[in-house]
Amino acid sequence: MFKPKSIAVIGASKKPGKIGYEIMDNIISYGFNGELYPINLRETEILGKKVYRSISDVPGEVDFAIISIPAKYVLDVFEECGKKGVKCVALITSGFGEVGDFETEHKLVEIAEKYNMPFIGPNIFGIVYAPSRLNASFGPADVKPGKLAFITQSGALGIALMGWTITNKIGLSSIISIGNKAQIGESELLENFLKDDPNTKALLLYIEGLHDGRRSMEVFREVGLKKPIIALKSGRSKRGALAAASHTGSLAGSDKVYSAAFEQVGVLRAIDASEAFDWARCITNNPRPKGKNVVIITNGGGVGVMATDACDDYNLELYNDQEKLKELFFKPEIMPPFGSTKNPVDITGGGGELAYKKAMEAAFAAPEIDAIVVLYCQTATTNPDLLADYIIEVVKKYKKAKPFVIASIGGVAVDEMVDKLNENDIPAYDLPEKAISSLSALYRWSNFVERTTKLGKPNGLKLPLDKIKAIIAKVRKEGRVQMLEHEAKEIFKLCNLHVPNYGLAKTKDKAINIAQKVGFPVVMKIVSEDIIHKSDAGGVFIGIKDLSEVEQTFDKIIENAKAYNPKANIRGVIISHMEPKATEVIIGVTRDPTFGPTVMFGLGGIYVEILKDVVFRVAPFSLEEAQHMIDGIKTRDMLYGARGQKPANIDDLKHAIYVISQLVSQVDDIKELDINPMFAMEDKASVVDARITLTKQK
Ligand code: ACO
């Protein structure tokens, strides 16, 4: 598909403006130099090429067929392509899965598999691969060749952005429209071609939904270690997600889970198209940074402060060895005596093109500096065009040895300067924040590679699965999916989580006995599958301090439960040791339709209900990832001992999150799980209340 020697366009047309014409025209004008066979039922010649009535009539081999005929004819033509031995197909035609016709789409996949004839589409605008001078699309003709591969699920947006890349001087190795992804989606393209394509350095994916989130994660992780992946995922809002689902008939999983999954596998999620392409510009045209020391060279104080603020926002570190900075930059050819070498290095408003050149050379040559940001405010004393030439010269001289970005602020001459730099593959922006955000995206990717290479794949934790499954089997035997509190706690105990001592009492005598064993104070709760909201039924009592209180409470709980639901099957009262007050956290699990078991973590109570201060990760994950989850909530300081509070035992807490991720990925029966609250105590993380719901019996 990327390097065909011969192409057939089925539905080629002689009429400008028709898709079948535009594709032919693009293939020819972009410089494809293999065989080109237009297929049309009536014409004899299209754009100077001999026309064939059908694919079977083509005399030679066909590597790649582009089909652009109405949907109702596609199945037959597809079969004919298979018989002809066509190697692969791009199916432009709309009117399949996206309008509910999954049956025909499925048949297409069957034919493709029968003939080993992979295809992209349907419902696409085509494919461009600049190194082969292949533009088999009905998008713009003059794509700027470069090192970024752009894969898009949306057709119209893809075409629009294709045009936008041309205007904004963004070079592309390829553009692939994947539409309904009936057979080939982004994962297949990455895995089978783009991962090892020397002409592609980075990837930008426009995604509305993934068919198989887990598989995509595996592919993204593997490819992401070699090449940065930027994702633009629409459907962030609930309404947006619904629109996306109907748009390409894709399953849009919860958007927060998408963000979490992307972060876990190093995919950089951009908020909008402009941010995505800004990042892409920097990432495709720069090497991985070797260290964290960034230097900013500026001719303006204000813009330097703006960039410094942005560095803080995006966690970039400014090199701060003042002695060394002075040694490198405090030179008459770089700055006047009133210039500043405190990073940002301020060559001052009078600093000319040559001063910039010398400063950049010093920064490139210094081993202490790992990344360079240049800021330029247009002044009458400088010539932006000459400055652009100097920048191109210096960056070329140092062979892009370290990441380099520039932000130029000013009028028309500066716009031209930015264009010139971008034409020369030097990432240039019109605002400092964009330059810093883009450099930080490069750093985030680089940190992901470093972290992941060091850690390797997370190991599976050995859990006593036989014992866990035996408990589940007992629940299932009774026809229940809701586990009772003591059953859920039994599972957590088997996973080595700390659960305060407890026991189930069917009689008052047993209750006294258990209370003595677990130690006062105790909590007493009704246990019945028919009473889900235990508090509403008057079935929860806390802070019970002595045996006589245990006796009274036992009677009261049974009495309340019977009054609440006379038919309830009362199994007894659970008596647990009551933990002292501590910061409450919640660990929850749901099964996401796209990504499967997903773990949520946050602070309990109002923090989860009102502030929704929670983070997600797709299970299973490593201990380190669990640590990132803890550090990912806004209220993390509450756990680290803010305002004189005692810090929680973070090791125990992260272990609990990690164990839950392992449990739910090893035990398919668990549909949902909540530890709410878990007490994040100074010495341990304790499962105070828990609930497990099983999947429906198959
Ligand atoms: N073999 C050979 N030629 C054929 C065959 C066949 N079996 N059937 C039809 N043709 C010819 C037609 O005669 C016609 O040629 P002509 O212009 O000389 O008359 C040509 O193929 C095209 O057929 P038409 O019936 O004219 O169909 P039309 O071009 O109007 O539409 C198309 C076909 C473009 C595939 C349309 O059905 C379609 O699906 N359009 C949507 C494409 C799209 O939007 N893709 C999604 C992504 S892009 C985005 O969203 C912006």
Short mmCIF file of N, CA and C in Angstrom, two decimals, residues 482-612:
data_model
loop_
_atom_site.label_atom_id
_atom_site.label_comp_id
_atom_site.label_asym_id
_atom_site.label_seq_id
_atom_site.Cartn_x
_atom_site.Cartn_y
_atom_site.Cartn_z
N GLN A 482 -23.88 -10.07 43.90
CA GLN A 482 -23.41 -9.12 44.91
C GLN A 482 -22.79 -9.90 46.06
N MET A 483 -21.51 -9.66 46.32
CA MET A 483 -20.87 -10.37 47.43
C MET A 483 -21.21 -9.66 48.73
N LEU A 484 -21.32 -10.41 49.79
CA LEU A 484 -21.56 -9.81 51.09
C LEU A 484 -20.23 -9.25 51.62
N GLU A 485 -20.35 -8.35 52.59
CA GLU A 485 -19.14 -7.66 53.06
C GLU A 485 -18.06 -8.64 53.53
N HIS A 486 -18.47 -9.64 54.30
CA HIS A 486 -17.44 -10.55 54.83
C HIS A 486 -16.82 -11.40 53.71
N GLU A 487 -17.59 -11.67 52.66
CA GLU A 487 -17.04 -12.44 51.54
C GLU A 487 -16.00 -11.61 50.78
N ALA A 488 -16.36 -10.33 50.54
CA ALA A 488 -15.42 -9.44 49.84
C ALA A 488 -14.15 -9.26 50.67
N LYS A 489 -14.32 -9.09 51.97
CA LYS A 489 -13.16 -8.87 52.84
C LYS A 489 -12.26 -10.11 52.88
N GLU A 490 -12.89 -11.27 52.79
CA GLU A 490 -12.12 -12.52 52.78
C GLU A 490 -11.15 -12.52 51.57
N ILE A 491 -11.68 -12.03 50.44
CA ILE A 491 -10.84 -11.98 49.23
C ILE A 491 -9.68 -11.00 49.42
N PHE A 492 -9.97 -9.85 50.01
CA PHE A 492 -8.89 -8.88 50.22
C PHE A 492 -7.84 -9.42 51.19
N LYS A 493 -8.31 -10.18 52.18
CA LYS A 493 -7.35 -10.79 53.11
C LYS A 493 -6.44 -11.78 52.37
N LEU A 494 -7.07 -12.53 51.47
CA LEU A 494 -6.28 -13.50 50.69
C LEU A 494 -5.23 -12.80 49.82
N CYS A 495 -5.53 -11.55 49.47
CA CYS A 495 -4.58 -10.76 48.65
C CYS A 495 -3.56 -10.04 49.53
N ASN A 496 -3.57 -10.35 50.82
CA ASN A 496 -2.61 -9.75 51.75
C ASN A 496 -2.82 -8.27 52.00
N LEU A 497 -4.04 -7.78 51.80
CA LEU A 497 -4.33 -6.39 52.16
C LEU A 497 -4.70 -6.38 53.65
N HIS A 498 -4.48 -5.24 54.29
CA HIS A 498 -4.82 -5.19 55.71
C HIS A 498 -6.32 -4.96 55.86
N VAL A 499 -7.00 -5.90 56.53
CA VAL A 499 -8.43 -5.76 56.82
C VAL A 499 -8.57 -5.82 58.33
N PRO A 500 -9.23 -4.83 58.95
CA PRO A 500 -9.38 -4.89 60.41
C PRO A 500 -10.09 -6.19 60.79
N ASN A 501 -9.71 -6.79 61.93
CA ASN A 501 -10.29 -8.08 62.33
C ASN A 501 -11.81 -7.99 62.39
N TYR A 502 -12.44 -9.07 61.95
CA TYR A 502 -13.91 -9.08 61.93
C TYR A 502 -14.41 -10.51 62.09
N GLY A 503 -15.70 -10.63 62.32
CA GLY A 503 -16.32 -11.95 62.36
C GLY A 503 -17.81 -11.80 62.14
N LEU A 504 -18.44 -12.88 61.68
CA LEU A 504 -19.88 -12.83 61.41
C LEU A 504 -20.61 -13.56 62.54
N ALA A 505 -21.53 -12.85 63.19
CA ALA A 505 -22.25 -13.44 64.32
C ALA A 505 -23.70 -13.67 63.96
N LYS A 506 -24.14 -14.92 64.20
CA LYS A 506 -25.55 -15.20 63.94
C LYS A 506 -26.35 -15.05 65.24
N THR A 507 -25.63 -15.15 66.37
CA THR A 507 -26.32 -15.04 67.67
C THR A 507 -25.63 -13.97 68.51
N LYS A 508 -26.33 -13.57 69.56
CA LYS A 508 -25.79 -12.55 70.45
C LYS A 508 -24.52 -13.05 71.15
N ASP A 509 -24.56 -14.33 71.56
CA ASP A 509 -23.39 -14.89 72.26
C ASP A 509 -22.16 -14.85 71.36
N LYS A 510 -22.38 -15.21 70.12
CA LYS A 510 -21.27 -15.20 69.16
C LYS A 510 -20.77 -13.76 68.97
N ALA A 511 -21.71 -12.82 68.96
CA ALA A 511 -21.35 -11.41 68.78
C ALA A 511 -20.41 -10.96 69.90
N ILE A 512 -20.73 -11.36 71.12
CA ILE A 512 -19.90 -10.98 72.27
C ILE A 512 -18.51 -11.59 72.12
N ASN A 513 -18.54 -12.84 71.74
CA ASN A 513 -17.29 -13.57 71.55
C ASN A 513 -16.40 -12.90 70.50
N ILE A 514 -17.00 -12.52 69.38
CA ILE A 514 -16.23 -11.88 68.30
C ILE A 514 -15.71 -10.51 68.74
N ALA A 515 -16.59 -9.73 69.39
CA ALA A 515 -16.19 -8.38 69.82
C ALA A 515 -14.97 -8.47 70.73
N GLN A 516 -14.96 -9.46 71.61
CA GLN A 516 -13.80 -9.62 72.51
C GLN A 516 -12.54 -9.94 71.71
N LYS A 517 -12.74 -10.77 70.70
CA LYS A 517 -11.57 -11.18 69.89
C LYS A 517 -11.02 -10.03 69.04
N VAL A 518 -11.90 -9.27 68.38
CA VAL A 518 -11.40 -8.23 67.46
C VAL A 518 -10.93 -6.99 68.21
N GLY A 519 -11.38 -6.80 69.41
CA GLY A 519 -10.92 -5.68 70.22
C GLY A 519 -11.76 -4.44 70.06
N PHE A 520 -12.05 -3.77 71.18
CA PHE A 520 -12.88 -2.54 71.15
C PHE A 520 -12.05 -1.34 70.73
N PRO A 521 -12.69 -0.27 70.20
CA PRO A 521 -14.10 -0.19 69.84
C PRO A 521 -14.42 -1.04 68.59
N VAL A 522 -15.71 -1.34 68.43
CA VAL A 522 -16.08 -2.12 67.25
C VAL A 522 -17.19 -1.43 66.45
N VAL A 523 -17.34 -1.92 65.23
CA VAL A 523 -18.42 -1.47 64.33
C VAL A 523 -19.30 -2.68 64.10
N MET A 524 -20.62 -2.49 64.11
CA MET A 524 -21.53 -3.62 63.86
C MET A 524 -22.44 -3.29 62.68
N LYS A 525 -22.56 -4.24 61.74
CA LYS A 525 -23.38 -3.99 60.54
C LYS A 525 -24.21 -5.21 60.19
N ILE A 526 -25.39 -4.97 59.66
CA ILE A 526 -26.26 -6.05 59.22
C ILE A 526 -25.64 -6.74 58.00
N VAL A 527 -25.80 -8.04 57.89
CA VAL A 527 -25.34 -8.75 56.69
C VAL A 527 -26.55 -9.45 56.05
N SER A 528 -26.98 -8.93 54.92
CA SER A 528 -28.10 -9.54 54.20
C SER A 528 -28.02 -9.12 52.75
N GLU A 529 -28.18 -10.10 51.86
CA GLU A 529 -28.14 -9.75 50.44
C GLU A 529 -29.37 -8.93 50.04
N ASP A 530 -30.39 -8.93 50.93
CA ASP A 530 -31.61 -8.18 50.60
C ASP A 530 -31.56 -6.75 51.12
N ILE A 531 -30.50 -6.42 51.85
CA ILE A 531 -30.38 -5.04 52.36
C ILE A 531 -29.06 -4.45 51.86
N ILE A 532 -29.15 -3.70 50.75
CA ILE A 532 -27.94 -3.13 50.14
C ILE A 532 -27.56 -1.84 50.88
N HIS A 533 -28.56 -1.00 51.13
CA HIS A 533 -28.28 0.27 51.82
C HIS A 533 -28.43 0.07 53.32
N LYS A 534 -27.33 -0.38 53.90
CA LYS A 534 -27.38 -0.83 55.30
C LYS A 534 -27.74 0.29 56.27
N SER A 535 -27.21 1.49 56.02
CA SER A 535 -27.48 2.60 56.95
C SER A 535 -28.96 2.96 56.92
N ASP A 536 -29.54 2.99 55.71
CA ASP A 536 -30.97 3.34 55.59
C ASP A 536 -31.84 2.38 56.39
N ALA A 537 -31.36 1.16 56.53
CA ALA A 537 -32.16 0.16 57.23
C ALA A 537 -31.87 0.16 58.73
N GLY A 538 -31.08 1.15 59.18
CA GLY A 538 -30.70 1.18 60.60
C GLY A 538 -29.81 0.00 60.94
N GLY A 539 -29.00 -0.38 59.99
CA GLY A 539 -28.19 -1.58 60.17
C GLY A 539 -26.71 -1.32 60.40
N VAL A 540 -26.34 -0.08 60.73
CA VAL A 540 -24.91 0.21 60.95
C VAL A 540 -24.74 0.98 62.27
N PHE A 541 -23.87 0.48 63.14
CA PHE A 541 -23.57 1.18 64.39
C PHE A 541 -22.06 1.21 64.58
N ILE A 542 -21.56 2.39 64.92
CA ILE A 542 -20.10 2.49 65.07
C ILE A 542 -19.75 2.93 66.50
N GLY A 543 -18.50 2.76 66.82
CA GLY A 543 -17.98 3.27 68.10
C GLY A 543 -18.54 2.52 69.31
N ILE A 544 -18.81 1.24 69.15
CA ILE A 544 -19.34 0.45 70.27
C ILE A 544 -18.18 0.07 71.19
N LYS A 545 -18.36 0.44 72.50
CA LYS A 545 -17.17 0.39 73.36
C LYS A 545 -17.13 -0.78 74.34
N ASP A 546 -18.28 -1.40 74.64
CA ASP A 546 -18.21 -2.50 75.61
C ASP A 546 -19.22 -3.60 75.29
N LEU A 547 -19.15 -4.66 76.09
CA LEU A 547 -19.94 -5.86 75.80
C LEU A 547 -21.44 -5.64 75.91
N SER A 548 -21.85 -4.82 76.92
CA SER A 548 -23.30 -4.63 77.07
C SER A 548 -23.85 -3.87 75.86
N GLU A 549 -23.02 -2.94 75.34
CA GLU A 549 -23.45 -2.21 74.14
C GLU A 549 -23.56 -3.16 72.94
N VAL A 550 -22.66 -4.14 72.90
CA VAL A 550 -22.69 -5.12 71.81
C VAL A 550 -24.02 -5.88 71.85
N GLU A 551 -24.40 -6.30 73.06
CA GLU A 551 -25.65 -7.07 73.21
C GLU A 551 -26.84 -6.25 72.73
N GLN A 552 -26.93 -5.01 73.25
CA GLN A 552 -28.07 -4.16 72.88
C GLN A 552 -28.10 -3.90 71.37
N THR A 553 -26.91 -3.60 70.84
CA THR A 553 -26.84 -3.26 69.41
C THR A 553 -27.23 -4.44 68.54
N PHE A 554 -26.82 -5.61 68.95
CA PHE A 554 -27.15 -6.81 68.16
C PHE A 554 -28.68 -6.90 68.00
N ASP A 555 -29.38 -6.79 69.14
CA ASP A 555 -30.85 -6.89 69.10
C ASP A 555 -31.44 -5.80 68.22
N LYS A 556 -30.90 -4.58 68.39
CA LYS A 556 -31.44 -3.44 67.65
C LYS A 556 -31.27 -3.64 66.14
N ILE A 557 -30.11 -4.10 65.73
CA ILE A 557 -29.83 -4.28 64.30
C ILE A 557 -30.80 -5.31 63.70
N ILE A 558 -30.98 -6.43 64.40
CA ILE A 558 -31.87 -7.48 63.87
C ILE A 558 -33.30 -6.94 63.79
N GLU A 559 -33.68 -6.25 64.84
CA GLU A 559 -35.04 -5.67 64.90
C GLU A 559 -35.26 -4.69 63.74
N ASN A 560 -34.30 -3.76 63.56
CA ASN A 560 -34.40 -2.74 62.49
C ASN A 560 -34.47 -3.40 61.10
N ALA A 561 -33.66 -4.43 60.93
CA ALA A 561 -33.60 -5.09 59.62
C ALA A 561 -34.93 -5.75 59.30
N LYS A 562 -35.51 -6.40 60.31
CA LYS A 562 -36.79 -7.09 60.09
C LYS A 562 -37.88 -6.08 59.79
N ALA A 563 -37.81 -4.93 60.47
CA ALA A 563 -38.83 -3.90 60.23
C ALA A 563 -38.66 -3.31 58.83
N TYR A 564 -37.41 -3.17 58.41
CA TYR A 564 -37.10 -2.56 57.10
C TYR A 564 -37.53 -3.47 55.96
N ASN A 565 -37.23 -4.76 56.10
CA ASN A 565 -37.61 -5.71 55.06
C ASN A 565 -37.90 -7.07 55.71
N PRO A 566 -39.18 -7.31 56.02
CA PRO A 566 -39.54 -8.52 56.77
C PRO A 566 -39.12 -9.80 56.04
N LYS A 567 -38.98 -9.70 54.71
CA LYS A 567 -38.64 -10.92 53.96
C LYS A 567 -37.13 -11.12 53.80
N ALA A 568 -36.36 -10.16 54.33
CA ALA A 568 -34.91 -10.22 54.10
C ALA A 568 -34.29 -11.48 54.70
N ASN A 569 -33.38 -12.06 53.94
CA ASN A 569 -32.62 -13.21 54.46
C ASN A 569 -31.47 -12.65 55.30
N ILE A 570 -31.65 -12.69 56.60
CA ILE A 570 -30.63 -12.09 57.48
C ILE A 570 -29.59 -13.16 57.83
N ARG A 571 -28.35 -12.84 57.46
CA ARG A 571 -27.28 -13.82 57.70
C ARG A 571 -26.57 -13.58 59.02
N GLY A 572 -26.81 -12.45 59.61
CA GLY A 572 -26.20 -12.16 60.89
C GLY A 572 -25.69 -10.73 60.93
N VAL A 573 -24.75 -10.51 61.86
CA VAL A 573 -24.19 -9.16 62.04
C VAL A 573 -22.67 -9.29 61.94
N ILE A 574 -22.06 -8.41 61.14
CA ILE A 574 -20.60 -8.44 61.04
C ILE A 574 -20.05 -7.46 62.09
N ILE A 575 -19.10 -7.96 62.86
CA ILE A 575 -18.51 -7.13 63.92
C ILE A 575 -17.04 -6.95 63.58
N SER A 576 -16.64 -5.70 63.39
CA SER A 576 -15.24 -5.43 62.99
C SER A 576 -14.60 -4.49 64.00
N HIS A 577 -13.32 -4.67 64.15
CA HIS A 577 -12.57 -3.71 64.96
C HIS A 577 -12.65 -2.35 64.28
N MET A 578 -12.83 -1.29 65.06
CA MET A 578 -12.97 0.04 64.45
C MET A 578 -11.62 0.75 64.46
N GLU A 579 -11.17 1.11 63.25
CA GLU A 579 -9.87 1.80 63.13
C GLU A 579 -10.00 3.25 63.61
N PRO A 580 -8.93 3.82 64.16
CA PRO A 580 -9.00 5.24 64.52
C PRO A 580 -9.17 6.09 63.27
N LYS A 581 -9.66 7.31 63.43
CA LYS A 581 -9.90 8.21 62.30
C LYS A 581 -8.63 8.39 61.45
N ALA A 582 -8.80 8.41 60.15
CA ALA A 582 -7.64 8.60 59.26
C ALA A 582 -8.13 9.20 57.95
N THR A 583 -7.19 9.60 57.10
CA THR A 583 -7.59 10.12 55.78
C THR A 583 -8.24 8.99 54.99
N GLU A 584 -9.42 9.29 54.44
CA GLU A 584 -10.14 8.25 53.72
C GLU A 584 -9.83 8.31 52.23
N VAL A 585 -9.49 7.16 51.67
CA VAL A 585 -9.30 7.10 50.22
C VAL A 585 -10.25 6.06 49.64
N ILE A 586 -10.38 6.11 48.33
CA ILE A 586 -11.25 5.14 47.67
C ILE A 586 -10.46 4.46 46.54
N ILE A 587 -10.59 3.15 46.47
CA ILE A 587 -10.04 2.41 45.32
C ILE A 587 -11.24 1.73 44.66
N GLY A 588 -11.47 2.03 43.41
CA GLY A 588 -12.63 1.45 42.73
C GLY A 588 -12.20 0.78 41.43
N VAL A 589 -13.02 -0.15 40.99
CA VAL A 589 -12.73 -0.82 39.71
C VAL A 589 -14.00 -0.90 38.88
N THR A 590 -13.87 -0.57 37.60
CA THR A 590 -14.99 -0.83 36.68
C THR A 590 -14.40 -1.55 35.46
N ARG A 591 -15.28 -2.11 34.67
CA ARG A 591 -14.82 -2.70 33.42
C ARG A 591 -15.21 -1.75 32.29
N ASP A 592 -14.22 -1.11 31.72
CA ASP A 592 -14.47 -0.17 30.64
C ASP A 592 -14.74 -0.96 29.35
N PRO A 593 -15.74 -0.53 28.56
CA PRO A 593 -16.04 -1.31 27.35
C PRO A 593 -14.88 -1.38 26.37
N THR A 594 -13.99 -0.40 26.38
CA THR A 594 -12.86 -0.41 25.44
C THR A 594 -11.60 -1.00 26.06
N PHE A 595 -11.35 -0.68 27.33
CA PHE A 595 -10.07 -1.04 27.93
C PHE A 595 -10.13 -2.16 28.97
N GLY A 596 -11.33 -2.60 29.33
CA GLY A 596 -11.44 -3.66 30.33
C GLY A 596 -11.25 -3.13 31.74
N PRO A 597 -10.76 -4.00 32.68
CA PRO A 597 -10.70 -3.58 34.08
C PRO A 597 -9.84 -2.34 34.28
N THR A 598 -10.42 -1.37 34.93
CA THR A 598 -9.78 -0.08 35.10
C THR A 598 -9.89 0.32 36.57
N VAL A 599 -8.76 0.74 37.13
CA VAL A 599 -8.73 1.08 38.56
C VAL A 599 -8.81 2.59 38.75
N MET A 600 -9.64 3.00 39.71
CA MET A 600 -9.75 4.42 40.04
C MET A 600 -9.20 4.62 41.45
N PHE A 601 -8.54 5.74 41.66
CA PHE A 601 -8.05 6.06 43.00
C PHE A 601 -8.30 7.54 43.29
N GLY A 602 -8.66 7.83 44.52
CA GLY A 602 -8.82 9.22 44.92
C GLY A 602 -9.05 9.30 46.41
N LEU A 603 -9.14 10.52 46.90
CA LEU A 603 -9.50 10.70 48.29
C LEU A 603 -11.00 10.49 48.41
N GLY A 604 -11.44 9.94 49.55
CA GLY A 604 -12.87 9.60 49.70
C GLY A 604 -13.73 10.83 50.02
N GLY A 605 -14.95 10.55 50.38
CA GLY A 605 -15.89 11.59 50.83
C GLY A 605 -16.12 12.66 49.79
N ILE A 606 -16.06 13.95 50.24
CA ILE A 606 -16.38 15.05 49.34
C ILE A 606 -15.37 15.16 48.19
N TYR A 607 -14.17 14.67 48.43
CA TYR A 607 -13.14 14.81 47.39
C TYR A 607 -13.52 14.05 46.14
N VAL A 608 -14.11 12.89 46.35
CA VAL A 608 -14.51 12.11 45.18
C VAL A 608 -15.87 12.58 44.67
N GLU A 609 -16.77 12.92 45.61
CA GLU A 609 -18.12 13.26 45.17
C GLU A 609 -18.21 14.64 44.53
N ILE A 610 -17.60 15.62 45.15
CA ILE A 610 -17.76 16.99 44.63
C ILE A 610 -16.60 17.38 43.72
N LEU A 611 -15.39 17.14 44.19
CA LEU A 611 -14.25 17.60 43.39
C LEU A 611 -13.88 16.63 42.27
N LYS A 612 -14.38 15.42 42.35
CA LYS A 612 -14.06 14.37 41.36
C LYS A 612 -12.54 14.27 41.16
#
